[in-house]
Short mmCIF file of N, CA, C and O in Angstrom, two decimals:
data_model
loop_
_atom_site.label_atom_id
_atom_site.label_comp_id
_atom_site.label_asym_id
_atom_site.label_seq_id
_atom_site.Cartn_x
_atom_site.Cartn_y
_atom_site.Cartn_z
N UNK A 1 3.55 -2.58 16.41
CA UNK A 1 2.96 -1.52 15.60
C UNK A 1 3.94 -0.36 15.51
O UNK A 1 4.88 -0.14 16.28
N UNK A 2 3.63 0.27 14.57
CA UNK A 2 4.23 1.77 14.16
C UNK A 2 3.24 2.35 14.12
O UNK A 2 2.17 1.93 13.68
N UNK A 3 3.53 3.71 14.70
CA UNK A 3 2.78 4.57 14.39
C UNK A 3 1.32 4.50 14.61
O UNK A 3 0.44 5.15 14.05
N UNK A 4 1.17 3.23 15.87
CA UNK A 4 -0.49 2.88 15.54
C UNK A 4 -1.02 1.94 14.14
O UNK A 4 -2.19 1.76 13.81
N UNK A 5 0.17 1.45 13.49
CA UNK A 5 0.12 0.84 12.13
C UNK A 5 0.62 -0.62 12.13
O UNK A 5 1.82 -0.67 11.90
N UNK A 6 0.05 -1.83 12.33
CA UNK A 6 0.46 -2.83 11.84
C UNK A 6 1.70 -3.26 10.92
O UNK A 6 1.52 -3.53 9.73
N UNK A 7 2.89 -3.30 11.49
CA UNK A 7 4.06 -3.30 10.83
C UNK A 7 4.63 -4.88 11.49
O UNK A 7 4.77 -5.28 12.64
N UNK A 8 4.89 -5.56 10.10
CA UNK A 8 5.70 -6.49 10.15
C UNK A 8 7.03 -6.89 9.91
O UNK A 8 7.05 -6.73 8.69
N UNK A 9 7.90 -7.21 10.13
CA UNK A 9 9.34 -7.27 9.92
C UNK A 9 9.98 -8.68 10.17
O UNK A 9 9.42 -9.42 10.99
N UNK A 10 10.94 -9.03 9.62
CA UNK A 10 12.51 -9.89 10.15
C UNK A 10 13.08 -9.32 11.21
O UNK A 10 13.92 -8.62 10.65
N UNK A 11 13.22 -9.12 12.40
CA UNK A 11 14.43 -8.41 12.88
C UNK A 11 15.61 -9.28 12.77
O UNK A 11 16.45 -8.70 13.45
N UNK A 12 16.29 -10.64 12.17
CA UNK A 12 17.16 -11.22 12.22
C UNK A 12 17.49 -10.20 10.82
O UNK A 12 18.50 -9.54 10.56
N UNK A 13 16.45 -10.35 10.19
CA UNK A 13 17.58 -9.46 8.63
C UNK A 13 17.10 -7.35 8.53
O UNK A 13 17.43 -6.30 7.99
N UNK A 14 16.27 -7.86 9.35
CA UNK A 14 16.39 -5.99 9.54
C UNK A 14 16.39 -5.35 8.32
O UNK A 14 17.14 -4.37 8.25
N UNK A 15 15.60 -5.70 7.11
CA UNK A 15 15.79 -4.68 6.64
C UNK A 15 15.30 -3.58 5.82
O UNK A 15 15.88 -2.64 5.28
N UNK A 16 13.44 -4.14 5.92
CA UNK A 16 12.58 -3.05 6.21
C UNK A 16 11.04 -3.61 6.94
O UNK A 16 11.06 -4.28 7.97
N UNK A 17 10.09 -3.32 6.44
CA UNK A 17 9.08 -3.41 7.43
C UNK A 17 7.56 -2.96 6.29
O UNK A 17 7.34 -2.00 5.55
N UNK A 18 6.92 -3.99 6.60
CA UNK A 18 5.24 -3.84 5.74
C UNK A 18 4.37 -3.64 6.91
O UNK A 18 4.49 -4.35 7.90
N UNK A 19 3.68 -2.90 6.85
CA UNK A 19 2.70 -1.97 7.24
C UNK A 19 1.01 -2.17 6.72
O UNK A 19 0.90 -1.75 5.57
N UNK A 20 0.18 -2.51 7.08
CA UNK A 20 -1.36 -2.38 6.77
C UNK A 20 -2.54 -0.99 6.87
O UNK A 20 -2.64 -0.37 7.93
N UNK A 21 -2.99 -0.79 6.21
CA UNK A 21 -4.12 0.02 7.00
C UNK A 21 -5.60 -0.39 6.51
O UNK A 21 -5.86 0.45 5.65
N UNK A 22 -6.15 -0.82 6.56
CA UNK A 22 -7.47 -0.87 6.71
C UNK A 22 -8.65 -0.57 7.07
O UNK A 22 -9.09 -0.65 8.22
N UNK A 23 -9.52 -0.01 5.55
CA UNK A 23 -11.28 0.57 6.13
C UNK A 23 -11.78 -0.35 5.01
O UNK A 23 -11.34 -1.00 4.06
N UNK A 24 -13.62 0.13 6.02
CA UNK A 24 -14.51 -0.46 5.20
C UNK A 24 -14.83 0.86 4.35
O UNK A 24 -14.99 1.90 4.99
N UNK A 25 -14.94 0.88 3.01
CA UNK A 25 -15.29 2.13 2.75
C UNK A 25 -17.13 2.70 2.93
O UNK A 25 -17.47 3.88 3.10
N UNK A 26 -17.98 1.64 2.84
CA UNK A 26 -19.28 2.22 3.53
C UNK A 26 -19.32 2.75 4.76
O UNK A 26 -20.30 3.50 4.78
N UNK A 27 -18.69 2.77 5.97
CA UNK A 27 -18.97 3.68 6.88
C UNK A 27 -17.33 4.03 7.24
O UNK A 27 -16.53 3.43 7.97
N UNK A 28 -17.22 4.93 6.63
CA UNK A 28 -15.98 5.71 6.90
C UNK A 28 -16.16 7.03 7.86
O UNK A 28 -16.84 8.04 7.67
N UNK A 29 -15.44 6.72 8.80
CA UNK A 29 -15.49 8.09 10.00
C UNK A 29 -14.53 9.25 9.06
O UNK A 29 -13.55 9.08 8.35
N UNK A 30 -15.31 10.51 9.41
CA UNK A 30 -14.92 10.88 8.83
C UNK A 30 -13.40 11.76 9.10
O UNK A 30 -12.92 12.48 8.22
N UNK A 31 -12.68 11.54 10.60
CA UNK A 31 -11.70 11.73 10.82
C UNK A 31 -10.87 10.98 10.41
O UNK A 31 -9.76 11.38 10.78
N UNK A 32 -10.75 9.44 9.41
CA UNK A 32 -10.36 9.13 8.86
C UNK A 32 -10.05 9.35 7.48
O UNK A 32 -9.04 9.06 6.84
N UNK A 33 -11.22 9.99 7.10
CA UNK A 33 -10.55 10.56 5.65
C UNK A 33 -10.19 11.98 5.65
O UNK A 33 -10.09 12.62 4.60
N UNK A 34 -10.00 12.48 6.82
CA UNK A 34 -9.48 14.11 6.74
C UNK A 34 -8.33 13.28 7.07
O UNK A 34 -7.56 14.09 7.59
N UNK A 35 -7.87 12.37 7.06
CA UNK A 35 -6.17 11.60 7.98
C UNK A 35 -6.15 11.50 6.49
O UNK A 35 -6.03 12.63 6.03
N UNK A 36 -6.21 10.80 5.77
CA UNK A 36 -6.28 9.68 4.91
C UNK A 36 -6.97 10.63 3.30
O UNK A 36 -7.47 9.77 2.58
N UNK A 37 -7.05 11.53 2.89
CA UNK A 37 -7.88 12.31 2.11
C UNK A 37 -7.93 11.39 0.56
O UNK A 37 -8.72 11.49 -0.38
N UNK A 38 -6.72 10.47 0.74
CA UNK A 38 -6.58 9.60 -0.81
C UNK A 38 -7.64 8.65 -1.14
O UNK A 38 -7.74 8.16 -2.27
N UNK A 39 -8.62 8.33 0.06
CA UNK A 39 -9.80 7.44 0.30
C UNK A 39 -10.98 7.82 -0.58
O UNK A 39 -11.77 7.01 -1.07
N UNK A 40 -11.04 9.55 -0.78
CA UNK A 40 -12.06 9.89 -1.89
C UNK A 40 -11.82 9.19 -3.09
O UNK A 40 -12.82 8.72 -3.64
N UNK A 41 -10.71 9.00 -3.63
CA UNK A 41 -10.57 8.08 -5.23
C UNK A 41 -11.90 7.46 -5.38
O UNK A 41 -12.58 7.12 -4.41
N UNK A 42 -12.23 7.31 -6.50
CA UNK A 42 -12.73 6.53 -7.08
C UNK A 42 -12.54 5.34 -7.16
O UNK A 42 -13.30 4.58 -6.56
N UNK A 43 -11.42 4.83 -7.97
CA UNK A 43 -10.87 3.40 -8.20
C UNK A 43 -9.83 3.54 -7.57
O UNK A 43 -9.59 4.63 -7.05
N UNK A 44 -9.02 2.57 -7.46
CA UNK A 44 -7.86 2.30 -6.72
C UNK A 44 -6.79 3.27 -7.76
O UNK A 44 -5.92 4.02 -7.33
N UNK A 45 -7.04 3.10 -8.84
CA UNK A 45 -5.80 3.70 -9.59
C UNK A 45 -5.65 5.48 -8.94
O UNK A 45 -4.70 6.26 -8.83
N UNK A 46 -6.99 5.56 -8.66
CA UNK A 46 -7.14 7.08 -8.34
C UNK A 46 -6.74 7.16 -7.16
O UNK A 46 -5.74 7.77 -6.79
N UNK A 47 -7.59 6.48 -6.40
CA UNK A 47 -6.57 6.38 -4.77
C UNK A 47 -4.97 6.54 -4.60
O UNK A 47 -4.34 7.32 -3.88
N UNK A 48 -4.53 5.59 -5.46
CA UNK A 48 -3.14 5.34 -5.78
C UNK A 48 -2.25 7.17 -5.48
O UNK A 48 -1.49 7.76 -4.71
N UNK A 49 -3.15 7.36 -6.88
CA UNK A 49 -2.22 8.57 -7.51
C UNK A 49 -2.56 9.31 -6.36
O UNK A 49 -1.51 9.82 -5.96
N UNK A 50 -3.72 9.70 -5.47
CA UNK A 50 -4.25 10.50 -4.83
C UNK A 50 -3.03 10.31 -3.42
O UNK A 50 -2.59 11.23 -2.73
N UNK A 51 -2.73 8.98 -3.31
CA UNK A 51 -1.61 9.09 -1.79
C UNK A 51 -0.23 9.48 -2.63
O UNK A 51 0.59 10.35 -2.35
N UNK A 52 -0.25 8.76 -3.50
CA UNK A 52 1.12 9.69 -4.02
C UNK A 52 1.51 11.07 -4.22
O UNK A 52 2.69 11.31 -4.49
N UNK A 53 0.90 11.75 -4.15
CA UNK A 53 0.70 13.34 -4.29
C UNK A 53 0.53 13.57 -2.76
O UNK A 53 0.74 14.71 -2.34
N UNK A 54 0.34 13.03 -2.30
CA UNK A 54 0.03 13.44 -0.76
C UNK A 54 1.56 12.75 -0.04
O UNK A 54 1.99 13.18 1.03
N UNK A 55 2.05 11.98 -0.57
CA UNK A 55 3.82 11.87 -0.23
C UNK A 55 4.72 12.56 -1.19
O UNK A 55 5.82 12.02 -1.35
N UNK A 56 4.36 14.10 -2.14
CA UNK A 56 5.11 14.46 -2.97
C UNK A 56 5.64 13.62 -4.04
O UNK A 56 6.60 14.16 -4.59
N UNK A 57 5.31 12.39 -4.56
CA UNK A 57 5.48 12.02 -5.45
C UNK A 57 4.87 12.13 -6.41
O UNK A 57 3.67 11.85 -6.45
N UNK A 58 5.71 12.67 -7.65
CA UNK A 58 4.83 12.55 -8.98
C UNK A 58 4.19 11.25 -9.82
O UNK A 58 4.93 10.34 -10.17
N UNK A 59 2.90 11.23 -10.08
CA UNK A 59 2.56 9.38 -10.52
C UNK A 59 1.22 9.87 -11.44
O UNK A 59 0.20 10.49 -11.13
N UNK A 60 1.50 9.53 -12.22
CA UNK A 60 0.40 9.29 -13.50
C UNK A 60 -0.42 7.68 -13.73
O UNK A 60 0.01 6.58 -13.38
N UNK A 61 -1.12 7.85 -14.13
CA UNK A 61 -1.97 6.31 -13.99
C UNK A 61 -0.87 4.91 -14.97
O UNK A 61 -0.77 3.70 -14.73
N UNK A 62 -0.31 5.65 -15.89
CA UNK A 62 0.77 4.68 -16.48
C UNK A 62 2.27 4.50 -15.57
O UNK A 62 3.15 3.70 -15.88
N UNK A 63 2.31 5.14 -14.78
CA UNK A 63 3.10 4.74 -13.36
C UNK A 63 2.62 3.58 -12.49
O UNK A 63 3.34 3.02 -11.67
N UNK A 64 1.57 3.33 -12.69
CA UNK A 64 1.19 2.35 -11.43
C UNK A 64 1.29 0.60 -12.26
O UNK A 64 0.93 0.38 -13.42
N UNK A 65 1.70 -0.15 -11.58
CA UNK A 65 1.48 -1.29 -11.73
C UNK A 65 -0.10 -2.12 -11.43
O UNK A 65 -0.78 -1.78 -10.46
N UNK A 66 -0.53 -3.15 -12.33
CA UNK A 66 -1.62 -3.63 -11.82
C UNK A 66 -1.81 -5.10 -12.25
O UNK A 66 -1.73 -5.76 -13.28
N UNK A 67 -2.11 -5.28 -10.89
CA UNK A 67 -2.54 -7.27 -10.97
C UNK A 67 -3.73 -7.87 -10.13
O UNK A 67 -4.23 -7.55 -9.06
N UNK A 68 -4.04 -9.12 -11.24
CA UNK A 68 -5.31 -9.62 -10.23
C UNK A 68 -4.98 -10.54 -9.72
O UNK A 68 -4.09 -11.08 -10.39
N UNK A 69 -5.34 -11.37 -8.35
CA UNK A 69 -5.60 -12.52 -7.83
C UNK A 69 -6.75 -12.60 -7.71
O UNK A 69 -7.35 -11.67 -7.15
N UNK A 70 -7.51 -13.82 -8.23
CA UNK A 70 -8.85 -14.22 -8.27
C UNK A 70 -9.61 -13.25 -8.24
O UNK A 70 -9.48 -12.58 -9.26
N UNK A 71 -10.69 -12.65 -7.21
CA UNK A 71 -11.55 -11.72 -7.56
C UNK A 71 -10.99 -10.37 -7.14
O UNK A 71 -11.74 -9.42 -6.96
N UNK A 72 -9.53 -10.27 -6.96
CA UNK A 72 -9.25 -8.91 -6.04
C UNK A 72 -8.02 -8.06 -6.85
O UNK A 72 -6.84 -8.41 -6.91
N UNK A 73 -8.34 -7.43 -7.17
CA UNK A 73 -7.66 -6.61 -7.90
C UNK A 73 -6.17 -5.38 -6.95
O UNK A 73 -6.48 -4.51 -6.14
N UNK A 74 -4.52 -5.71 -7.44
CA UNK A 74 -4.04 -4.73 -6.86
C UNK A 74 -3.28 -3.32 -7.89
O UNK A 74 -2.95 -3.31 -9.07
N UNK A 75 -3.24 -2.39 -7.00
CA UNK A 75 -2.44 -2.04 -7.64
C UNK A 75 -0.98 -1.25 -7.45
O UNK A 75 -1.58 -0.61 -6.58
N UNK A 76 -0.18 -0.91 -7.44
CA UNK A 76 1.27 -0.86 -6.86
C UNK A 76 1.78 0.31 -7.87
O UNK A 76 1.49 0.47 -9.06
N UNK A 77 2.72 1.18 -6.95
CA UNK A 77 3.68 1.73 -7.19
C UNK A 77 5.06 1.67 -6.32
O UNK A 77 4.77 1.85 -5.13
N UNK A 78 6.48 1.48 -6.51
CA UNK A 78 7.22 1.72 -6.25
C UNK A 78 7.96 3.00 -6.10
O UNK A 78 7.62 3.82 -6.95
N UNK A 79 9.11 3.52 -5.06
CA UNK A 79 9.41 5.28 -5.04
C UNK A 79 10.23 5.21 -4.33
O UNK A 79 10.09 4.30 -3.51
N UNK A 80 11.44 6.03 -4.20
CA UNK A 80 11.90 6.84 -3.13
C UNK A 80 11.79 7.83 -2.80
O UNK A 80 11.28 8.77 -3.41
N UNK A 81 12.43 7.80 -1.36
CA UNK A 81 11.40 9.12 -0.50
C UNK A 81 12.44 9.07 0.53
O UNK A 81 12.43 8.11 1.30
N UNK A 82 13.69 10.35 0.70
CA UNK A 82 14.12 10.64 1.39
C UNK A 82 15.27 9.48 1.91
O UNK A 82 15.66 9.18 3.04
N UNK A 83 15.59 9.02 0.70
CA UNK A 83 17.29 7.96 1.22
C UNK A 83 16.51 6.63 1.48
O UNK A 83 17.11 5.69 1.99
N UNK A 84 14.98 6.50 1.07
CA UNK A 84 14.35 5.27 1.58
C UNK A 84 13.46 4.64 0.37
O UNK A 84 12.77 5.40 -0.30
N UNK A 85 13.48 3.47 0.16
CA UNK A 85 12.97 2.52 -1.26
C UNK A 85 11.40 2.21 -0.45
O UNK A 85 11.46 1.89 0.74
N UNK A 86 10.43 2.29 -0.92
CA UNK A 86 8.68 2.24 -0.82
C UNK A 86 8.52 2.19 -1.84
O UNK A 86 8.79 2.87 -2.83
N UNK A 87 7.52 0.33 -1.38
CA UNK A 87 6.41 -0.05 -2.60
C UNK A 87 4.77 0.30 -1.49
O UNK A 87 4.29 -0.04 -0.41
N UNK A 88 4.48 1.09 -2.54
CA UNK A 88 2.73 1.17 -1.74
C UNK A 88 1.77 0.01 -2.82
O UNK A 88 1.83 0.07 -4.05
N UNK A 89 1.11 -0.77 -2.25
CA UNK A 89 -0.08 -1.27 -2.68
C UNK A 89 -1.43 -1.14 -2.60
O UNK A 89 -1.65 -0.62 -1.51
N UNK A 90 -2.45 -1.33 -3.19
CA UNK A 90 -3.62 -1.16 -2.52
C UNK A 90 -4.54 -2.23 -2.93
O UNK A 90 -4.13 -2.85 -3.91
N UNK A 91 -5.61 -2.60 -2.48
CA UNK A 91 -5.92 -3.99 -2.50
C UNK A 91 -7.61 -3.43 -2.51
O UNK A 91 -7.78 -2.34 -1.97
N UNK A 92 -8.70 -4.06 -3.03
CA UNK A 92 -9.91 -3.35 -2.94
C UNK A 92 -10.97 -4.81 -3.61
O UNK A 92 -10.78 -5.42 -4.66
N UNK A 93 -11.95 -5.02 -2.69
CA UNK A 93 -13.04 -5.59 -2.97
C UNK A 93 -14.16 -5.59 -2.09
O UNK A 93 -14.30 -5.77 -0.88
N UNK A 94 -14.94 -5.35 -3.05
CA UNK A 94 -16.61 -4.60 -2.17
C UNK A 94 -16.49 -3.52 -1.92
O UNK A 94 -16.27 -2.72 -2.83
N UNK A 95 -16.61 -3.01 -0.34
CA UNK A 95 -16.52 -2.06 0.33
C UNK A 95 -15.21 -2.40 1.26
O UNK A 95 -15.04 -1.49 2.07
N UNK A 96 -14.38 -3.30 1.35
CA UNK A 96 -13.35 -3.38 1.87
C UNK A 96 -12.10 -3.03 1.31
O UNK A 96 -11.78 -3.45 0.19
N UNK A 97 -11.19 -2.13 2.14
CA UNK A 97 -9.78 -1.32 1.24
C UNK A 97 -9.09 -1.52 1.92
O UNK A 97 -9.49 -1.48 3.08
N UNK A 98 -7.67 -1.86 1.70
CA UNK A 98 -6.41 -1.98 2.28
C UNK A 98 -5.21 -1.56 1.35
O UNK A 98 -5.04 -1.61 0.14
N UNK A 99 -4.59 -1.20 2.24
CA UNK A 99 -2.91 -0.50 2.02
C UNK A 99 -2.07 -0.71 2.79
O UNK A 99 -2.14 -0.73 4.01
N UNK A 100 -0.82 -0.97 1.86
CA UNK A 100 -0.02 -1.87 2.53
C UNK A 100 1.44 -1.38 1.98
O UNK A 100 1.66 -1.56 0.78
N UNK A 101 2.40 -0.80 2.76
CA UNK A 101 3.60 -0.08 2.33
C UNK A 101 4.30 -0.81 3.08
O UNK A 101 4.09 -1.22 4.22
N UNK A 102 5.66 -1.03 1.94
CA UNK A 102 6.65 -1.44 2.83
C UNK A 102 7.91 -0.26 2.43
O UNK A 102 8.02 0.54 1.50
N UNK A 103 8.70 -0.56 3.51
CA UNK A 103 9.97 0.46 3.23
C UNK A 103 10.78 -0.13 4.00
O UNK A 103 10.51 -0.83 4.98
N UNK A 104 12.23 0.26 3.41
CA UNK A 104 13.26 -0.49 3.60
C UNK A 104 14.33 0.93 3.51
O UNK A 104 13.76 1.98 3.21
N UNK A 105 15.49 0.99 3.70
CA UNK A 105 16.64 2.03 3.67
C UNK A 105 17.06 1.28 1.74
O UNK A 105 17.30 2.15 0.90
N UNK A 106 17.09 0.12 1.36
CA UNK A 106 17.43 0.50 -0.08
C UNK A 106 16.09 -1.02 -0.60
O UNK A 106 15.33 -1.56 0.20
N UNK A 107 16.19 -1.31 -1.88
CA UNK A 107 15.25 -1.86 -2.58
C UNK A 107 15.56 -3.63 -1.90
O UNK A 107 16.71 -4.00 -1.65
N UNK A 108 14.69 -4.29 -1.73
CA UNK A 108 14.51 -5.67 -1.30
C UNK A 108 15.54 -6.73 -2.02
O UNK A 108 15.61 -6.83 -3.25
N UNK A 109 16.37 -7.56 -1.04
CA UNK A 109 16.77 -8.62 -2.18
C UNK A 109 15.87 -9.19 -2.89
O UNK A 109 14.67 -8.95 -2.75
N UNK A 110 16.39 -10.11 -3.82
CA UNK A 110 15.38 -11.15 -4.52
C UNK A 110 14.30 -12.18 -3.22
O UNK A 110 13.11 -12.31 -2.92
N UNK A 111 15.41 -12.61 -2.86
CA UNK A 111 14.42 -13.54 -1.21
C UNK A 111 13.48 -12.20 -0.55
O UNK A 111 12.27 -12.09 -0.77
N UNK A 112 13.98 -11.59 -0.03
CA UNK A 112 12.62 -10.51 0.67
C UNK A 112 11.68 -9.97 -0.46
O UNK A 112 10.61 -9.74 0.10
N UNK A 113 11.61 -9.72 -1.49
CA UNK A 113 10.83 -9.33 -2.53
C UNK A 113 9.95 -10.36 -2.27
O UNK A 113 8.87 -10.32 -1.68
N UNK A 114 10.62 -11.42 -2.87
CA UNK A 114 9.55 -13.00 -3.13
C UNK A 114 8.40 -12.90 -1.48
O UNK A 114 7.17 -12.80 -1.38
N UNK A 115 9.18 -12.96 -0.73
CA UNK A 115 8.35 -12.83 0.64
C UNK A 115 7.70 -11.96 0.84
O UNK A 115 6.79 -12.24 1.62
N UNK A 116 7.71 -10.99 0.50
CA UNK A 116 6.59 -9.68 0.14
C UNK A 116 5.50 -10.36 -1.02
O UNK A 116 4.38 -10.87 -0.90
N UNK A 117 6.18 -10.15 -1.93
CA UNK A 117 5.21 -10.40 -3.08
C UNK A 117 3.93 -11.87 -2.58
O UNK A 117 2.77 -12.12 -2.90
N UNK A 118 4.97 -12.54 -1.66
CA UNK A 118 4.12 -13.59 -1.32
C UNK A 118 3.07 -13.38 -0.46
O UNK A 118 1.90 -13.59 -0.78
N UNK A 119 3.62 -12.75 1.17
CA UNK A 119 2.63 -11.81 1.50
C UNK A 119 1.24 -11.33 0.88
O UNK A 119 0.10 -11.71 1.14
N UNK A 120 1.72 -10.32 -0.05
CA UNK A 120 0.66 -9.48 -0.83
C UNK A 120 -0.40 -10.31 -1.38
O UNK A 120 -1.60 -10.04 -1.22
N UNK A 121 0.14 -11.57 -2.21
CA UNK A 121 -0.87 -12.05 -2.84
C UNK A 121 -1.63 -13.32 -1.99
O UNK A 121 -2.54 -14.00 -2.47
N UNK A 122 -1.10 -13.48 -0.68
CA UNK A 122 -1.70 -14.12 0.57
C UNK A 122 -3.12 -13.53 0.83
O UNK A 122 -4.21 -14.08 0.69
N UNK A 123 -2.79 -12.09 1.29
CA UNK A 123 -4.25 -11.62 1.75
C UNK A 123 -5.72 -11.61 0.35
O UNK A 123 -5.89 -11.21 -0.80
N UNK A 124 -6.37 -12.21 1.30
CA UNK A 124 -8.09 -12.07 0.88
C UNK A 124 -8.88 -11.26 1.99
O UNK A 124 -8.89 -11.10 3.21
N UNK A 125 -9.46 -10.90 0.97
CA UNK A 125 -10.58 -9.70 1.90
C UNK A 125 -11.91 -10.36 1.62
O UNK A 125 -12.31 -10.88 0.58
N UNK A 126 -12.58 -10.20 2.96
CA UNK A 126 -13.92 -10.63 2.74
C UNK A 126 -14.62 -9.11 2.55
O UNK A 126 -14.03 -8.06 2.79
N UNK A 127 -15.88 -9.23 2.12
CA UNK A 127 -16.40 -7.71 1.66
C UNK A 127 -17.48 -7.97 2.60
O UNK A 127 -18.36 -7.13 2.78
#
């Protein structure tokens, strides 16, 4: 873990690291969303924009990327932030939410992308 955060990595290729966080949004403590304040959104797109502003990034709803797998809808932005390449995702069905950042010191080869991307569209959430 990082930070108390579920972080996964290569250490043979070292060369960044995906991260989880996960709530149910029906019973949300509420020291979690004074941590977390991007959790008020509405939809994910709003969430989205709502953590991006909360990492100083500027993001408009035509900034975000969006895709479905079967019943679960994501949606993604890419950024740098301080000499460092971050894709944030967010993942949402029912009352179940997840976010999932990875960061790296520069942008993913083609092979670690694919393995991310594969990742990403791995997880199912039960609601």
């Amino acid at each position: 873990t990082y930070e108390g955060i579920p972080a996964f990595y290569d250490p043979l290729v070292g060369a960044g690291a995906l991260q989880f966080f996960a709530a149910r949004l029906t019973a949300l403590d509420p020291d979690i969303v004074a941590a977390s304040p991007f959790l008020r959104g509405e939809s994910l797109e709003e969430k989205m924009v709502l953590f991006l502003e909360e990492q100083n990034i500027p993001c408009s709803l035509e900034d975000l990327q969006v895709a479905e797998f079967g019943d679960q809808r994501l949606v993604a932005r890419e950024y740098e932030k301080e000499d460092r390449f971050f894709m944030a995702a967010m993942f949402e069905r029912g009352h179940v939410f997840v976010l999932s950042l990875y960061n790296a010191p520069h942008p993913p080869e083609d092979e670690e992308a694919a393995a991310i991307g594969a990742i990403l569209r791995s997880l199912r959430l039960a609601d």
